[in-house]
Amino acid sequence: MVAKGRIVWVSGPAVKADGMSSVKMYETVEVGDSKLIGEVIRLTGDVAFIQVYESTSGLKPGEDVSGTGQPLSVLLGPGIIGRIYDGIQRPLDDIAEKSGAFIGRGITTTPVDMKKKYTFTPSVKKGDTILGGSILGAVEETPLLTHKILVPPNYPEATITEIVKEGEYDLEHIIGQASSKNGDKIELKMYHKWPVRKPRPYLERFDPTVPLVTGQRIIDTYFPIAKGGTGAIPGGFGTGKTVTLHQIAKWADSKVVVYIGCGERGNEMTEVLVEFPHLIDPRSQRPLMERTVLVANTSNMPVAAREASIYTGVTMAEYYRDMGYDVVLVADSTSRWAEALREMSGRLEEMPAEEGYPSYLASRLAEFYERAGRIRALGSPDRSGSVTLVGAVSPSGADFTEPVTTHTIRFIKTFWALDTRLAYSRHYPSINWMQSYSGYLEDISKWWKENVSPDWYDLRAESYHILQREDTLKEIVRLLGPEALPDEEKLVLEVARMLKIGILQQNSFDKVDTYCGPAKQLKLVRLMVMFYKEAQKALKEGKSLADIRALPIITTLLKAKFEVTDEEISKLEEIEKQLSDSFKGNIEEVKVSV
Amino acid sequence: MSSNSLERTIDKVLSQKESALISEIESALQNSLKNLESSKSSLQVEYDNIIESSKKQAENLKRQIIGSSTLNARNKELVIIESAIDEIFDKAKEKLSKSNNEKNYERLLTRMIQDSTTKLGSEIIIQCNKTDLSLVKKLVSQEASNKKSKITVSDEAVDIIGGIKAVSVDGTMSLDNTLDSNIESLKPLIRKEIVQLLRGENK
Amino acid sequence: MIVDGVTKASFDELVEIETNDGERRLGKVLEVGSGKAVVQVFEGTTGLAITGTRVKFLGKTMVMPVSQELLGRVFDGLGRPNDGLPDPVADKFLDVNGEPMNPQSREYPTSFIQTGVSVIDGMLTLVRGQKLPIFSGSGMSHNILAAQIARQATVVGTNEDFAVVFAAIGVQYSEAQYFKRSLEESGALKRSVLFVNLADDPAIERIITPRVALTVAEYLAFDLGMHVLAILTDMTNYAEALREISAAREEVPGRKGYPGYLYTDLANNYERAGRIKGKNGSVTQMPILSMPADDITHPIPDLTGYITEGQVVLGRDLFRKGIYPPVNVMMSLSRLMKDGVGEGKTRSDHMEVGNQLYDAYSRAQEVRALAEIVGKAGLTGVDLKYLDAGDSFETHFLKQSPDENRNLDETLSRAWDILATLPEGELTKIKDKHIQQYYKGNK
């Protein structure tokens, strides 16, 4: 039975309606004469508290509210990739078509084009047994992505009684029929719906052992994240959070990217929309947009839909994971999502915890990050996929002790701390190498050893050690000046400077430097470590630090990151030769001058 | 030392002195010439600067004068148009206040009374102007017999062009359905049309 | 204010309040239900009695009449004429709250605006459709800078002038007057619209002032195709007014007593900037806010910085040194610069030069701090060069006169002058080909 009630109270996005005794928690409802979309978030007697996903301006007590019988769900099927949705999976281009450049209200759309025909190739035949989650066949969604058609995960075991031949079908076409053990007839289509607040089930979870390669040196080399892992990137404004997230979304070696712009700038979403179709995936040579889905609920769009956008995004990510793909979900920013929770909680006059946030903030964050993981999917054939979650945090006043940051830290394993001071001195990405950490380092070092080079772990440790020593020496310099240090330690400072400029800093707006493959990353680190060792040796042999500092090879090393492309990596071998030559040359020079 | 040699020495000293003097004079001349030249050029610079800045000021002044005079002209036009609008409104109101006998007006009043009962409830008090009093009373009695509403017409007339004012019995809610307020709320739209007419004629 | 006996009111509806002595005020519905409505009165609740005050529900949300005629006019904080002239004749009536711009319909901002101010053009480039605030402190020269930008802003290669929408929010009379005079003197008043809510006007009115101003800006830009520069000063006063209302309603506060929805509310104003696909005009926003106690981590500058596309931060130190404009470049940033400069837009070396200047000035600052401890004698040769570069950056590049309009070539040439004081090997952010082309130092 569908509930029908009446509005009794309106305050911003929060609406109370009575006569709602037959409505369920988290059921989607239509609110008011203009049928705004809302969701029941609390029930007391026959009074339902509803959060409305559109502007409630002009809504009056007395207007009708009717239930839909359905929880807030997303439609999962071909046609999702390449699109931009609002927080409740309405395509923004369809909204623009209906209401112009500014977003109107009460607009209904379908998430994907139900009439579009796809060439479906079945992979099951009559008589096959299917389970919830089994693959029925595939369609080409984009040239980059083969979309596997899945049996809805909550379907019982059944036997295929009919399946269509390879051919063109639209989404509403019944592509197959099956009968379950107790004789129920099941109709199969190329799409199904899934409630956003319910994680999609899987068979089992694996340990993350494969790194997500992002092409960002400080991430991949120093603070890596694994496929199926979780990471957070907190930072004050102007520290380059969004740019870093864009970089991950652009270059990560995953099959699908879900980018959620949650309570952020409108122009940032536009930037992705403008840029991604022109960016070419370094692995497949295809436009990045062919593997990307955007969920955009900008800061000026209704606040309740901001809360939903996170769940909408993660459910779509899980769907592609269940096809056996690696998916990266980037959420910018979870703080705005937490603020949306706070605003609704405040309107409902709930008892607040720290800084006005509701007491369930921590459990909501935990639930979200729990949806990451590398898993074995349900049904047949056997396959595994992953969802990697990366969330931005925007701490107020860049204060990492505020509630959203402190709670987030408990649920993530890779922490990229953005540093306002580094950003002020234009050190980008402004990830602080002393504060950041990765809990996946040991798990993934095997992959680097096998796929890139056996000495990866040692080179990383050696170069990182230089940075650590610099950090302690800096204190001394701050108090006594650089001249107080012996040459050996001054050299540490010099090499640390080179590591910062030549490795840690990466210009995302430079055509070459924006992506740096694992091989080039390792090679650059190796050159720096080699320079350090050669210079140490030269110092011991009596050469002056000033002469070492004046070596032209230093500038070459610092510029190698953008002067040498991934394709011409052999040029780095030449630089390596120049490096050892310049030390030889100099030492001879020293002898001559003596 | 012979006098000759003395003279030679003196001569030498003198000639040296002389050439030193001459060179000194020459260099002084050169210097003063240079000074003159440089002061001339610095004068030129200063002169240019003054000219430049006064040009700039003149340019600014010109822009300012042109800017403010076009603006002033436009503003005068706005004031004139507004007085024309006021005149038109006054005439319209005058005309409206004389239209009480028309059949349309009776229908309008009936609608207004019905509107009042739906918005304020069935028990209301109605006020109108002197001329309309008898008409309103007649319409109210017709209306009251149609429905179960209790409408009182106040004998206290109000100073309005036409239409009615309605108040709920407890006095908490009222509805202003006078012609005056209706005109007032439509005024912006009417003004737009008047201005279009005025400007259209001007062209 | 809470109104009883309300049956037909709707959320966000405009109301007219009539006091006992016949005075009329405007307000809007914040909350409605159970026969009650919570109404926010824009002109304050002083003088409102519990009995006898009447409230009229107008059945519409607040609108602003808009037309081309608004140019050259002055209005109060609620959008009513303030210059003794009649009400503007409206072409349209627009809801002052606006509607969120669809990100799909936005045009990404990429057109360079030359402001004639070296530090902005060279390092913090403003582009059409950007929102770039000035973070200032009490008494600093933010108004002079904003007025200079308003006078000088041009899009290179076109002769299009900017229309200026100026909203004074709780500022002193003299500040508002300074702006008006500055626009008048440059002949720009005829393409400007001014909204003035002064310090002694009701605080609640300030909630509306930026909204009416931005409604007009959007109309001029997207209906009339003009390029609009909207200057809102001072947004701190706006946020204070918001806090006042929130406190009066006894809402659960977020940081420092500001309401939890401060971010969303500010965003609803700041996001009303940009360009739209297929339309000519643009709204470029330059909000000005004074940081309480010069503290950039205070919620108002903090949340603003999270929404706007960068920030221009004025520094007390430079201001005391008498340097105008006292822009603290290290703390300042223009997020859209990368898309507005470079080959085909400005000059191919523009971005790299900007980055290198940042790097150089930041090194100079470090060396300065060091020199205070160890003295100049303890510095290396390269360090000393950075010290010189830092000084000449402040005097030769940053400093300029409020009526000095430098074109981009001059700005970049001055930048290369500064870089010339550094050895070539230090220029790690610039590609070799640009060094060959422009470097003026000893090779």
CSV table of N, CA and C in Angstrom, one decimal, chain A residues 172-225:
chain,number,residue,atom,x,y,z
A,172,GLU,N,14.6,-2.0,-22.0
A,172,GLU,CA,13.4,-2.6,-21.6
A,172,GLU,C,13.1,-4.0,-22.2
A,173,HIS,N,13.9,-4.4,-23.2
A,173,HIS,CA,13.7,-5.6,-23.8
A,173,HIS,C,14.0,-6.8,-22.9
A,174,ILE,N,13.1,-7.8,-22.9
A,174,ILE,CA,13.4,-9.0,-22.0
A,174,ILE,C,14.3,-9.9,-22.8
A,175,ILE,N,15.6,-9.9,-22.2
A,175,ILE,CA,16.6,-10.7,-23.0
A,175,ILE,C,16.6,-12.1,-22.6
A,176,GLY,N,16.0,-12.4,-21.5
A,176,GLY,CA,16.0,-13.8,-21.1
A,176,GLY,C,15.0,-14.1,-20.0
A,177,GLN,N,14.7,-15.4,-19.9
A,177,GLN,CA,13.8,-15.9,-18.9
A,177,GLN,C,14.4,-17.1,-18.2
A,178,ALA,N,14.0,-17.2,-16.9
A,178,ALA,CA,14.6,-18.3,-16.1
A,178,ALA,C,13.5,-18.8,-15.2
A,179,SER,N,13.7,-20.0,-14.7
A,179,SER,CA,12.7,-20.4,-13.6
A,179,SER,C,13.5,-20.9,-12.4
A,180,SER,N,13.0,-20.4,-11.3
A,180,SER,CA,13.7,-20.7,-10.0
A,180,SER,C,13.4,-22.1,-9.6
A,181,LYS,N,14.0,-22.6,-8.5
A,181,LYS,CA,13.8,-23.9,-8.1
A,181,LYS,C,12.4,-24.2,-7.7
A,182,ASN,N,11.7,-23.2,-7.1
A,182,ASN,CA,10.3,-23.4,-6.7
A,182,ASN,C,9.4,-23.0,-7.8
A,183,GLY,N,9.9,-22.9,-9.0
A,183,GLY,CA,9.1,-22.8,-10.2
A,183,GLY,C,8.7,-21.3,-10.5
A,184,ASP,N,9.2,-20.3,-9.8
A,184,ASP,CA,8.9,-19.0,-10.1
A,184,ASP,C,9.5,-18.6,-11.5
A,185,LYS,N,8.8,-17.8,-12.3
A,185,LYS,CA,9.3,-17.4,-13.5
A,185,LYS,C,10.0,-16.1,-13.3
A,186,ILE,N,11.2,-15.9,-13.9
A,186,ILE,CA,12.0,-14.7,-13.7
A,186,ILE,C,12.3,-14.1,-15.0
A,187,GLU,N,12.0,-12.8,-15.1
A,187,GLU,CA,12.3,-12.1,-16.4
A,187,GLU,C,13.6,-11.3,-16.2
A,188,LEU,N,14.4,-11.4,-17.3
A,188,LEU,CA,15.7,-10.7,-17.2
A,188,LEU,C,15.8,-9.6,-18.2
A,189,LYS,N,16.3,-8.4,-17.7
A,189,LYS,CA,16.5,-7.3,-18.6
A,189,LYS,C,18.0,-6.9,-18.5
A,190,MET,N,18.4,-5.9,-19.3
A,190,MET,CA,19.8,-5.5,-19.2
A,190,MET,C,20.1,-4.5,-18.1
A,191,TYR,N,19.0,-4.2,-17.3
A,191,TYR,CA,19.3,-3.3,-16.1
A,191,TYR,C,18.6,-3.8,-14.9
A,192,HIS,N,19.0,-3.3,-13.8
A,192,HIS,CA,18.2,-3.5,-12.6
A,192,HIS,C,18.4,-2.3,-11.7
A,193,LYS,N,17.6,-2.3,-10.6
A,193,LYS,CA,17.7,-1.1,-9.6
A,193,LYS,C,18.3,-1.7,-8.3
A,194,TRP,N,19.0,-0.8,-7.6
A,194,TRP,CA,19.5,-1.2,-6.3
A,194,TRP,C,19.5,0.0,-5.4
A,195,PRO,N,19.0,-0.3,-4.1
A,195,PRO,CA,18.9,0.8,-3.1
A,195,PRO,C,20.3,1.3,-2.7
A,196,VAL,N,20.5,2.6,-2.7
A,196,VAL,CA,21.8,3.2,-2.6
A,196,VAL,C,22.4,3.0,-1.2
A,197,ARG,N,21.5,2.9,-0.2
A,197,ARG,CA,22.1,2.8,1.2
A,197,ARG,C,22.5,1.3,1.5
A,198,LYS,N,22.2,0.4,0.6
A,198,LYS,CA,22.5,-1.0,0.9
A,198,LYS,C,23.7,-1.5,0.1
A,199,PRO,N,24.9,-1.8,0.8
A,199,PRO,CA,26.0,-2.3,0.0
A,199,PRO,C,25.7,-3.5,-0.8
A,200,ARG,N,26.2,-3.6,-2.0
A,200,ARG,CA,26.0,-4.7,-2.9
A,200,ARG,C,26.8,-5.9,-2.3
A,201,PRO,N,26.1,-7.1,-2.3
A,201,PRO,CA,26.8,-8.2,-1.7
A,201,PRO,C,27.9,-8.8,-2.6
A,202,TYR,N,28.8,-9.6,-2.0
A,202,TYR,CA,29.9,-10.3,-2.7
A,202,TYR,C,30.2,-11.6,-2.0
A,203,LEU,N,31.0,-12.4,-2.6
A,203,LEU,CA,31.3,-13.7,-2.0
A,203,LEU,C,32.3,-13.6,-0.9
A,204,GLU,N,33.5,-13.1,-1.2
A,204,GLU,CA,34.5,-12.9,-0.1
A,204,GLU,C,35.4,-11.7,-0.5
A,205,ARG,N,36.2,-11.4,0.6
A,205,ARG,CA,37.1,-10.2,0.4
A,205,ARG,C,38.5,-10.7,0.4
A,206,PHE,N,39.3,-10.0,-0.4
A,206,PHE,CA,40.8,-10.3,-0.5
A,206,PHE,C,41.6,-9.2,0.2
A,207,ASP,N,42.8,-9.6,0.5
A,207,ASP,CA,43.7,-8.5,0.9
A,207,ASP,C,44.2,-7.7,-0.3
A,208,PRO,N,44.3,-6.4,-0.1
A,208,PRO,CA,44.8,-5.6,-1.3
A,208,PRO,C,46.3,-5.8,-1.4
A,209,THR,N,46.7,-6.2,-2.6
A,209,THR,CA,48.2,-6.5,-2.8
A,209,THR,C,48.7,-5.8,-4.0
A,210,VAL,N,47.8,-5.2,-4.9
A,210,VAL,CA,48.2,-4.6,-6.1
A,210,VAL,C,48.1,-3.1,-5.9
A,211,PRO,N,49.1,-2.3,-6.2
A,211,PRO,CA,49.0,-0.9,-6.0
A,211,PRO,C,48.1,-0.3,-7.1
A,212,LEU,N,47.4,0.8,-6.8
A,212,LEU,CA,46.7,1.6,-7.7
A,212,LEU,C,47.8,2.6,-8.3
A,213,VAL,N,48.2,2.4,-9.5
A,213,VAL,CA,49.2,3.3,-10.0
A,213,VAL,C,48.6,4.6,-10.5
A,214,THR,N,49.0,5.7,-10.0
A,214,THR,CA,48.4,7.0,-10.3
A,214,THR,C,49.2,7.9,-11.1
A,215,GLY,N,50.5,7.5,-11.3
A,215,GLY,CA,51.4,8.4,-12.1
A,215,GLY,C,51.9,9.6,-11.3
A,216,GLN,N,51.5,9.6,-10.0
A,216,GLN,CA,51.9,10.8,-9.2
A,216,GLN,C,53.1,10.2,-8.3
A,217,ARG,N,54.3,10.8,-8.4
A,217,ARG,CA,55.4,10.3,-7.8
A,217,ARG,C,55.3,10.1,-6.3
A,218,ILE,N,54.8,11.2,-5.6
A,218,ILE,CA,54.8,11.1,-4.2
A,218,ILE,C,53.8,10.1,-3.7
A,219,ILE,N,52.7,9.9,-4.5
A,219,ILE,CA,51.8,8.9,-4.1
A,219,ILE,C,52.3,7.5,-4.4
A,220,ASP,N,52.7,7.2,-5.6
A,220,ASP,CA,53.1,5.8,-6.0
A,220,ASP,C,54.3,5.4,-5.3
A,221,THR,N,55.3,6.3,-5.2
A,221,THR,CA,56.6,5.9,-4.6
A,221,THR,C,56.6,5.9,-3.1
A,222,TYR,N,56.0,7.0,-2.6
A,222,TYR,CA,56.2,7.2,-1.1
A,222,TYR,C,55.0,6.7,-0.3
A,223,PHE,N,53.8,7.1,-0.8
A,223,PHE,CA,52.6,6.8,0.0
A,223,PHE,C,51.5,6.1,-0.8
A,224,PRO,N,51.8,4.9,-1.3
A,224,PRO,CA,50.9,4.3,-2.2
A,224,PRO,C,49.6,3.8,-1.6
A,225,ILE,N,48.6,3.7,-2.5
A,225,ILE,CA,47.3,3.1,-2.1
A,225,ILE,C,47.1,1.9,-3.0
